[in-house]
mmCIF file of C-alpha atoms and ligand atoms in Angstrom:
data_model
loop_
_atom_site.group_PDB
_atom_site.id
_atom_site.type_symbol
_atom_site.label_atom_id
_atom_site.label_comp_id
_atom_site.label_asym_id
_atom_site.label_seq_id
_atom_site.Cartn_x
_atom_site.Cartn_y
_atom_site.Cartn_z
ATOM 1 C CA UNK P 1 0.000 0.000 0.000
ATOM 2 C CA UNK P 2 0.949 3.684 -0.364
ATOM 3 C CA UNK P 3 0.881 5.232 3.108
ATOM 4 C CA UNK P 4 1.616 8.822 4.144
ATOM 5 C CA UNK P 5 2.917 9.326 7.707
ATOM 6 C CA UNK P 6 3.055 12.710 9.435
ATOM 7 C CA UNK P 7 5.054 13.235 12.620
ATOM 8 C CA UNK P 8 7.319 10.707 10.903
ATOM 9 C CA UNK P 9 10.489 11.683 12.770
ATOM 10 C CA UNK P 10 8.777 11.622 16.189
ATOM 11 C CA UNK P 11 8.859 8.979 18.907
ATOM 12 C CA UNK P 12 5.784 7.177 17.573
ATOM 13 C CA UNK P 13 5.946 8.249 13.908
ATOM 14 C CA UNK P 14 9.469 6.924 13.434
ATOM 15 C CA UNK P 15 8.280 3.486 14.653
ATOM 16 C CA UNK P 16 5.243 3.587 12.357
ATOM 17 C CA UNK P 17 7.475 4.376 9.363
ATOM 18 C CA UNK P 18 9.894 1.580 10.282
ATOM 19 C CA UNK P 19 7.170 -1.047 10.764
ATOM 20 C CA UNK P 20 5.339 -0.082 7.556
ATOM 21 C CA UNK P 21 8.571 -0.149 5.543
ATOM 22 C CA UNK P 22 9.467 -3.557 7.025
ATOM 23 C CA UNK P 23 5.993 -4.750 6.031
ATOM 24 C CA UNK P 24 6.744 -3.910 2.399
ATOM 25 C CA UNK P 25 4.581 -0.801 2.133
ATOM 26 C CA UNK P 26 5.566 2.299 0.201
ATOM 27 C CA UNK P 27 5.892 5.056 2.796
ATOM 28 C CA UNK P 28 5.902 8.815 2.335
ATOM 29 C CA UNK P 29 7.169 10.537 5.478
ATOM 30 C CA UNK P 30 6.553 14.205 6.262
ATOM 31 C CA UNK P 31 9.178 16.377 7.951
ATOM 32 C CA UNK P 32 9.901 20.079 8.092
ATOM 33 C CA UNK P 33 13.563 19.122 7.656
ATOM 34 C CA UNK P 34 13.724 16.016 5.454
ATOM 35 C CA UNK P 35 17.495 16.458 5.090
ATOM 36 C CA UNK P 36 17.866 15.661 8.794
ATOM 37 C CA UNK P 37 15.092 13.072 9.016
ATOM 38 C CA UNK P 38 17.308 9.927 8.849
ATOM 39 C CA UNK P 39 14.502 7.749 7.480
ATOM 40 C CA UNK P 40 14.905 4.044 6.643
ATOM 41 C CA UNK P 41 16.077 3.132 3.142
ATOM 42 C CA UNK P 42 13.290 3.179 0.574
ATOM 43 C CA UNK P 43 11.099 5.640 2.502
ATOM 44 C CA UNK P 44 10.188 8.741 0.500
ATOM 45 C CA UNK P 45 10.820 11.926 2.491
ATOM 46 C CA UNK P 46 8.364 14.769 1.920
ATOM 47 C CA UNK P 47 9.100 18.357 2.962
ATOM 48 C CA UNK P 48 6.225 20.326 4.462
ATOM 49 C CA UNK P 49 4.623 22.041 7.422
ATOM 50 C CA UNK P 50 1.333 20.735 8.844
ATOM 51 C CA UNK P 51 0.372 24.314 9.703
ATOM 52 C CA UNK P 52 0.478 25.085 5.944
ATOM 53 C CA UNK P 53 -0.945 22.016 4.133
ATOM 54 C CA UNK P 54 -0.433 23.607 0.706
ATOM 55 C CA UNK P 55 3.311 22.996 1.265
ATOM 56 C CA UNK P 56 2.821 19.231 0.876
ATOM 57 C CA UNK P 57 -0.442 18.941 -1.095
ATOM 58 C CA UNK P 58 1.247 16.938 -3.887
ATOM 59 C CA UNK P 59 2.214 14.196 -1.419
ATOM 60 C CA UNK P 60 -1.417 12.968 -1.137
ATOM 61 C CA UNK P 61 -1.422 11.752 -4.759
ATOM 62 C CA UNK P 62 -2.171 8.010 -4.837
ATOM 63 C CA UNK P 63 -2.084 7.632 -1.039
ATOM 64 C CA UNK P 64 -4.396 4.960 0.407
ATOM 65 C CA UNK P 65 -3.848 5.518 4.147
ATOM 66 C CA UNK P 66 -2.710 8.483 6.235
ATOM 67 C CA UNK P 67 -1.336 8.778 9.777
ATOM 68 C CA UNK P 68 -1.805 12.179 11.423
ATOM 69 C CA UNK P 69 -0.507 13.988 14.467
ATOM 70 C CA UNK P 70 -2.784 16.763 15.711
ATOM 71 C CA UNK P 71 -0.203 19.380 16.736
ATOM 72 C CA UNK P 72 2.264 21.554 14.887
ATOM 73 C CA UNK P 73 5.389 23.316 15.984
ATOM 74 C CA UNK P 74 7.775 22.673 18.823
ATOM 75 C CA UNK P 75 5.272 24.166 21.321
ATOM 76 C CA UNK P 76 2.790 21.360 20.441
ATOM 77 C CA UNK P 77 0.057 23.885 19.563
ATOM 78 C CA UNK P 78 -3.162 22.203 18.325
ATOM 79 C CA UNK P 79 -3.289 22.255 14.519
ATOM 80 C CA UNK P 80 -5.994 24.480 13.049
ATOM 81 C CA UNK P 81 -5.589 23.014 9.549
ATOM 82 C CA UNK P 82 -7.451 19.720 9.988
ATOM 83 C CA UNK P 83 -10.212 20.525 7.496
ATOM 84 C CA UNK P 84 -7.680 21.419 4.775
ATOM 85 C CA UNK P 85 -5.691 18.260 5.462
ATOM 86 C CA UNK P 86 -8.797 16.059 5.343
ATOM 87 C CA UNK P 87 -9.930 17.737 2.093
ATOM 88 C CA UNK P 88 -6.529 17.016 0.521
ATOM 89 C CA UNK P 89 -6.718 13.421 1.778
ATOM 90 C CA UNK P 90 -10.145 12.984 0.178
ATOM 91 C CA UNK P 91 -8.919 14.403 -3.152
ATOM 92 C CA UNK P 92 -5.888 12.093 -3.053
ATOM 93 C CA UNK P 93 -8.091 9.005 -2.558
ATOM 94 C CA UNK P 94 -7.150 8.242 1.072
ATOM 95 C CA UNK P 95 -9.396 5.463 2.452
ATOM 96 C CA UNK P 96 -8.122 5.188 6.049
ATOM 97 C CA UNK P 97 -6.791 7.658 8.598
ATOM 98 C CA UNK P 98 -5.208 7.146 12.022
ATOM 99 C CA UNK P 99 -4.765 10.014 14.495
ATOM 100 C CA UNK P 100 -2.396 10.060 17.475
ATOM 101 C CA UNK P 101 -4.327 11.785 20.264
ATOM 102 C CA UNK P 102 -2.906 13.861 23.095
ATOM 103 C CA UNK P 103 -4.326 14.979 26.435
ATOM 104 C CA UNK P 104 -7.148 17.162 25.068
ATOM 105 C CA UNK P 105 -9.376 17.209 21.980
ATOM 106 C CA UNK P 106 -8.169 19.315 19.040
ATOM 107 C CA UNK P 107 -9.813 20.801 15.925
ATOM 108 C CA UNK P 108 -7.940 18.279 13.767
ATOM 109 C CA UNK P 109 -9.538 15.326 15.621
ATOM 110 C CA UNK P 110 -12.964 16.843 14.986
ATOM 111 C CA UNK P 111 -12.173 17.473 11.301
ATOM 112 C CA UNK P 112 -11.106 13.849 10.816
ATOM 113 C CA UNK P 113 -14.170 12.501 12.667
ATOM 114 C CA UNK P 114 -16.453 14.600 10.456
ATOM 115 C CA UNK P 115 -14.440 14.095 7.268
ATOM 116 C CA UNK P 116 -16.142 10.999 5.854
ATOM 117 C CA UNK P 117 -12.980 8.848 5.678
ATOM 118 C CA UNK P 118 -12.717 5.657 7.784
ATOM 119 C CA UNK P 119 -10.700 6.772 10.793
ATOM 120 C CA UNK P 120 -9.174 5.300 13.944
ATOM 121 C CA UNK P 121 -8.064 7.340 16.959
ATOM 122 C CA UNK P 122 -5.141 6.204 19.099
ATOM 123 C CA UNK P 123 -5.162 7.332 22.742
ATOM 124 C CA UNK P 124 -1.955 6.183 24.421
ATOM 125 C CA UNK P 125 -1.170 6.698 28.091
ATOM 126 C CA UNK P 126 2.330 7.734 29.209
ATOM 127 C CA UNK P 127 5.051 6.695 26.720
ATOM 128 C CA UNK P 128 7.901 4.511 28.014
ATOM 129 C CA UNK P 129 10.151 6.745 25.880
ATOM 130 C CA UNK P 130 9.505 9.655 28.279
ATOM 131 C CA UNK P 131 11.945 7.985 30.681
ATOM 132 C CA UNK P 132 14.857 8.872 28.411
ATOM 133 C CA UNK P 133 14.536 12.239 30.205
ATOM 134 C CA UNK P 134 16.139 10.522 33.206
ATOM 135 C CA UNK P 135 19.185 9.403 31.233
ATOM 136 C CA UNK P 136 21.386 12.453 31.898
ATOM 137 C CA UNK P 137 21.021 12.493 35.716
ATOM 138 C CA UNK P 138 21.269 8.697 35.945
ATOM 139 C CA UNK P 139 24.450 8.655 33.854
ATOM 140 C CA UNK P 140 26.131 11.531 35.660
ATOM 141 C CA UNK P 141 24.815 11.199 39.261
ATOM 142 C CA UNK P 142 23.141 7.796 39.495
ATOM 143 C CA UNK P 143 19.824 9.338 40.522
ATOM 144 C CA UNK P 144 16.384 10.498 39.418
ATOM 145 C CA UNK P 145 14.717 13.622 40.845
ATOM 146 C CA UNK P 146 10.917 13.522 40.678
ATOM 147 C CA UNK P 147 7.854 14.877 42.488
ATOM 148 C CA UNK P 148 4.764 12.774 43.354
ATOM 149 C CA UNK P 149 6.843 9.634 43.934
ATOM 150 C CA UNK P 150 3.798 7.511 44.840
ATOM 151 C CA UNK P 151 2.317 7.885 41.384
ATOM 152 C CA UNK P 152 1.430 4.866 39.246
ATOM 153 C CA UNK P 153 1.436 4.457 35.481
ATOM 154 C CA UNK P 154 0.432 1.807 32.905
ATOM 155 C CA UNK P 155 3.235 3.049 30.607
ATOM 156 C CA UNK P 156 3.075 1.965 26.963
ATOM 157 C CA UNK P 157 5.900 1.083 24.551
ATOM 158 C CA UNK P 158 6.043 3.377 21.515
ATOM 159 C CA UNK P 159 6.553 0.380 19.199
ATOM 160 C CA UNK P 160 3.190 -1.002 20.389
ATOM 161 C CA UNK P 161 1.405 2.308 19.697
ATOM 162 C CA UNK P 162 2.940 2.121 16.224
ATOM 163 C CA UNK P 163 1.912 -1.513 15.764
ATOM 164 C CA UNK P 164 -1.721 -0.594 16.433
ATOM 165 C CA UNK P 165 -1.448 2.325 13.976
ATOM 166 C CA UNK P 166 0.007 -0.026 11.348
ATOM 167 C CA UNK P 167 -2.865 -2.494 11.841
ATOM 168 C CA UNK P 168 -5.460 0.272 11.541
ATOM 169 C CA UNK P 169 -3.771 1.749 8.457
ATOM 170 C CA UNK P 170 -3.402 -1.540 6.609
ATOM 171 C CA UNK P 171 -6.328 -3.741 7.693
ATOM 172 C CA UNK P 172 -10.101 -3.636 7.767
ATOM 173 C CA UNK P 173 -12.042 -3.602 11.024
ATOM 174 C CA UNK P 174 -10.697 -0.561 12.872
ATOM 175 C CA UNK P 175 -12.857 2.224 11.416
ATOM 176 C CA UNK P 176 -14.700 4.383 13.931
ATOM 177 C CA UNK P 177 -12.714 3.047 16.890
ATOM 178 C CA UNK P 178 -10.876 5.023 19.568
ATOM 179 C CA UNK P 179 -8.239 2.750 21.063
ATOM 180 C CA UNK P 180 -6.875 3.412 24.548
ATOM 181 C CA UNK P 181 -3.347 1.986 24.547
ATOM 182 C CA UNK P 182 -1.535 0.899 27.718
ATOM 183 C CA UNK P 183 1.323 -1.362 28.625
ATOM 184 C CA UNK P 184 0.716 -4.751 30.292
ATOM 185 C CA UNK P 185 1.228 -3.639 33.921
ATOM 186 C CA UNK P 186 0.819 -0.725 36.308
ATOM 187 C CA UNK P 187 4.159 0.373 37.743
ATOM 188 C CA UNK P 188 5.267 2.758 40.450
ATOM 189 C CA UNK P 189 8.131 5.171 39.919
ATOM 190 C CA UNK P 190 10.320 3.034 42.185
ATOM 191 C CA UNK P 191 9.499 -0.145 40.212
ATOM 192 C CA UNK P 192 10.435 1.550 36.921
ATOM 193 C CA UNK P 193 13.702 2.791 38.416
ATOM 194 C CA UNK P 194 14.502 -0.706 39.720
ATOM 195 C CA UNK P 195 13.869 -2.176 36.240
ATOM 196 C CA UNK P 196 16.156 0.450 34.678
ATOM 197 C CA UNK P 197 18.793 -0.229 37.341
ATOM 198 C CA UNK P 198 18.668 -3.967 36.607
ATOM 199 C CA UNK P 199 18.953 -3.367 32.852
ATOM 200 C CA UNK P 200 21.810 -0.866 33.183
ATOM 201 C CA UNK P 201 23.567 -2.893 35.875
ATOM 202 C CA UNK P 202 23.854 -0.059 38.376
ATOM 203 C CA UNK P 203 22.184 1.458 41.427
ATOM 204 C CA UNK P 204 19.770 4.337 40.832
ATOM 205 C CA UNK P 205 18.530 6.516 43.689
ATOM 206 C CA UNK P 206 15.183 8.292 43.749
ATOM 207 C CA UNK P 207 15.226 11.813 45.199
ATOM 208 C CA UNK P 208 11.755 13.185 45.919
ATOM 209 C CA UNK P 209 11.093 16.819 44.952
ATOM 210 C CA UNK P 210 8.327 18.908 46.433
ATOM 211 C CA UNK P 211 5.723 20.205 43.984
ATOM 212 C CA UNK P 212 7.273 23.678 44.299
ATOM 213 C CA UNK P 213 10.777 22.383 43.520
ATOM 214 C CA UNK P 214 9.411 20.510 40.505
ATOM 215 C CA UNK P 215 7.601 23.634 39.248
ATOM 216 C CA UNK P 216 10.867 25.589 39.517
ATOM 217 C CA UNK P 217 12.830 22.914 37.624
ATOM 218 C CA UNK P 218 10.253 22.737 34.798
ATOM 219 C CA UNK P 219 10.219 26.550 34.540
ATOM 220 C CA UNK P 220 14.043 26.639 34.464
ATOM 221 C CA UNK P 221 13.946 24.000 31.689
ATOM 222 C CA UNK P 222 11.799 26.396 29.620
ATOM 223 C CA UNK P 223 8.368 24.769 29.929
ATOM 224 C CA UNK P 224 5.495 27.289 29.566
ATOM 225 C CA UNK P 225 3.069 27.731 32.517
ATOM 226 C CA UNK P 226 0.301 25.662 30.866
ATOM 227 C CA UNK P 227 2.683 22.711 30.373
ATOM 228 C CA UNK P 228 3.723 22.937 34.040
ATOM 229 C CA UNK P 229 0.062 22.913 35.146
ATOM 230 C CA UNK P 230 -0.478 19.850 32.912
ATOM 231 C CA UNK P 231 2.485 18.013 34.497
ATOM 232 C CA UNK P 232 1.286 18.814 38.028
ATOM 233 C CA UNK P 233 -2.204 17.583 37.194
ATOM 234 C CA UNK P 234 -1.181 14.425 35.314
ATOM 235 C CA UNK P 235 1.497 13.367 37.850
ATOM 236 C CA UNK P 236 -0.178 14.651 41.022
ATOM 237 C CA UNK P 237 -3.625 13.400 40.163
ATOM 238 C CA UNK P 238 -3.173 10.791 37.412
ATOM 239 C CA UNK P 239 -6.549 10.019 35.802
ATOM 240 C CA UNK P 240 -7.859 6.452 35.938
ATOM 241 C CA UNK P 241 -7.071 5.885 32.247
ATOM 242 C CA UNK P 242 -3.362 6.292 33.066
ATOM 243 C CA UNK P 243 -3.374 3.577 35.735
ATOM 244 C CA UNK P 244 -5.723 0.991 34.233
ATOM 245 C CA UNK P 245 -4.334 -1.781 32.025
ATOM 246 C CA UNK P 246 -6.441 -2.529 28.940
ATOM 247 C CA UNK P 247 -5.876 -5.453 26.525
ATOM 248 C CA UNK P 248 -6.228 -3.429 23.293
ATOM 249 C CA UNK P 249 -2.673 -3.879 22.031
ATOM 250 C CA UNK P 250 -2.864 -7.659 22.242
ATOM 251 C CA UNK P 251 -6.386 -7.694 20.799
ATOM 252 C CA UNK P 252 -5.394 -5.553 17.799
ATOM 253 C CA UNK P 253 -1.889 -6.862 17.080
ATOM 254 C CA UNK P 254 -2.218 -10.466 18.272
ATOM 255 C CA UNK P 255 0.854 -10.192 20.521
ATOM 256 C CA UNK P 256 1.206 -9.133 24.161
ATOM 257 C CA UNK P 257 2.028 -5.519 24.928
ATOM 258 C CA UNK P 258 5.765 -4.979 25.504
ATOM 259 C CA UNK P 259 6.888 -4.648 29.130
ATOM 260 C CA UNK P 260 8.891 -1.847 30.725
ATOM 261 C CA UNK P 261 11.642 -4.397 31.421
ATOM 262 C CA UNK P 262 11.855 -4.966 27.665
ATOM 263 C CA UNK P 263 12.047 -1.216 27.003
ATOM 264 C CA UNK P 264 14.707 -0.837 29.702
ATOM 265 C CA UNK P 265 16.821 -3.600 28.122
ATOM 266 C CA UNK P 266 16.533 -1.953 24.706
ATOM 267 C CA UNK P 267 17.687 1.404 26.115
ATOM 268 C CA UNK P 268 20.111 0.238 28.818
ATOM 269 C CA UNK P 269 23.089 1.905 27.136
ATOM 270 C CA UNK P 270 21.454 5.319 27.563
ATOM 271 C CA UNK P 271 21.463 4.849 31.350
ATOM 272 C CA UNK P 272 24.907 3.275 31.801
ATOM 273 C CA UNK P 273 27.562 5.127 33.822
ATOM 274 C CA UNK P 274 29.946 7.351 31.840
ATOM 275 C CA UNK P 275 32.640 5.290 30.167
ATOM 276 C CA UNK P 276 30.845 1.994 30.854
ATOM 277 C CA UNK P 277 30.234 -0.118 27.742
ATOM 278 C CA UNK P 278 27.010 -2.102 27.517
ATOM 279 C CA UNK P 279 26.212 -4.397 24.642
ATOM 280 C CA UNK P 280 23.203 -2.799 22.947
ATOM 281 C CA UNK P 281 20.062 -4.946 22.908
ATOM 282 C CA UNK P 282 18.223 -4.927 19.587
ATOM 283 C CA UNK P 283 14.778 -3.313 19.811
ATOM 284 C CA UNK P 284 12.070 -5.938 19.891
ATOM 285 C CA UNK P 285 10.506 -6.540 16.449
HETATM 286 N N1 NAP B 1 4.682 11.549 25.668
HETATM 287 C C1 NAP B 1 3.628 10.977 26.196
HETATM 288 O O1 NAP B 1 3.673 10.355 27.258
HETATM 289 C C2 NAP B 1 2.314 11.062 25.466
HETATM 290 C C3 NAP B 1 1.217 10.332 25.943
HETATM 291 C C4 NAP B 1 0.007 10.377 25.242
HETATM 292 C C5 NAP B 1 -0.101 11.130 24.094
HETATM 293 N N2 NAP B 1 0.993 11.845 23.647
HETATM 294 C C6 NAP B 1 0.841 12.650 22.421
HETATM 295 O O2 NAP B 1 1.772 12.211 21.438
HETATM 296 C C7 NAP B 1 2.075 13.319 20.603
HETATM 297 C C8 NAP B 1 3.587 13.446 20.487
HETATM 298 O O3 NAP B 1 4.035 12.367 19.719
HETATM 299 P P1 NAP B 1 5.573 12.036 19.599
HETATM 300 O O4 NAP B 1 6.158 12.033 20.992
HETATM 301 O O5 NAP B 1 5.695 10.818 18.769
HETATM 302 O O6 NAP B 1 6.115 13.307 18.845
HETATM 303 P P2 NAP B 1 7.541 13.942 18.952
HETATM 304 O O7 NAP B 1 8.576 12.873 19.204
HETATM 305 O O8 NAP B 1 7.475 15.116 19.862
HETATM 306 O O9 NAP B 1 7.793 14.433 17.474
HETATM 307 C C9 NAP B 1 7.151 15.538 16.917
HETATM 308 C C10 NAP B 1 6.893 15.224 15.451
HETATM 309 O O10 NAP B 1 6.015 16.194 14.931
HETATM 310 C C11 NAP B 1 6.540 16.707 13.727
HETATM 311 N N3 NAP B 1 6.084 18.085 13.595
HETATM 312 C C12 NAP B 1 5.955 19.002 14.593
HETATM 313 N N4 NAP B 1 5.459 20.147 14.100
HETATM 314 C C13 NAP B 1 5.273 19.960 12.766
HETATM 315 C C14 NAP B 1 4.781 20.772 11.732
HETATM 316 N N5 NAP B 1 4.382 22.043 11.942
HETATM 317 N N6 NAP B 1 4.707 20.263 10.476
HETATM 318 C C15 NAP B 1 5.130 18.990 10.238
HETATM 319 N N7 NAP B 1 5.596 18.155 11.194
HETATM 320 C C16 NAP B 1 5.663 18.645 12.443
HETATM 321 C C17 NAP B 1 8.039 16.574 13.866
HETATM 322 O O11 NAP B 1 8.597 16.479 12.587
HETATM 323 P P3 NAP B 1 9.856 17.366 12.042
HETATM 324 O O12 NAP B 1 10.534 17.972 13.245
HETATM 325 O O13 NAP B 1 10.715 16.330 11.339
HETATM 326 O O14 NAP B 1 9.240 18.350 11.128
HETATM 327 C C18 NAP B 1 8.150 15.243 14.611
HETATM 328 O O15 NAP B 1 8.086 14.172 13.685
HETATM 329 C C19 NAP B 1 1.412 14.554 21.216
HETATM 330 O O16 NAP B 1 0.185 14.775 20.575
HETATM 331 C C20 NAP B 1 1.183 14.117 22.645
HETATM 332 O O17 NAP B 1 0.092 14.814 23.244
HETATM 333 C C21 NAP B 1 2.179 11.818 24.292
#
């Protein structure tokens, strides 16, 4: 099939592109900087900006399925161009759309739902990949600084989010569905740190921050006030969806959802002490 993937250089999009290409599909991949996109061999890079769909209108030609993100720009602002994108998809002959959802509804989600093309919405909980944010302090100091240390999460592997997208883009039976996507277990912060420590072969301490200290760190890191409020809400008062395991990944893909231990093994080198050599583990297929 001919499949067009937006957000193709992102955490989830890069996995979707890889899995589609491995499955023998012809993939067009959108990036604002295709020269830096480092896409797999055989994938066709397309230059364009989702905030200005006319910049990549030609890429819809002959496309059968389309994966969309619903934000544009490095501030993750909701895209206002959903109707234009859906109109271009219709003209190009797109028959299926998947959308990666975030924390709140966006105009693009509504445009896709109303657009008359079979669509599937993917609602993941916290990505396992977020824990790469701990890599620097683990490598240099052997510790993680976090607020709300009692929080729980059903973290999901980005390759599993992608696998569900690939199924919905390439197979019948997923139209009109909104899939909540979680990992196979609910883990505490301490359990995740212990799994990372086991994978990286080192001790990792957990240092609890107060909410105020965490707010100051996020502000110093450049996060805008609304992002900081979101973090406080999602970590301090995690909604039930974030701590409830659902079997969707296994139901859709036919294989169990990947565990955090698996993710930790795949990324162990990122958490190893400076100068320590770990044999990289191949990402799970
Ligand atoms: N992290 C989590 O725990 C979590 C949980 C649930 C849902 N989500 C949702 O997942 C989404 C983030 O996905 P991700 O982490 O895979 O993304 P990401 O790694 O942050 O990557 C962003 C992608 O968006 C593309 N992009 C940004 N602005 C663009 C524009 N104006 N035009 C074209 N492309 C643009 C970038 O491409 P180029 O830079 O190559 O142009 C890149 O491929 C958000 O909607 C978030 O709410 C995240």
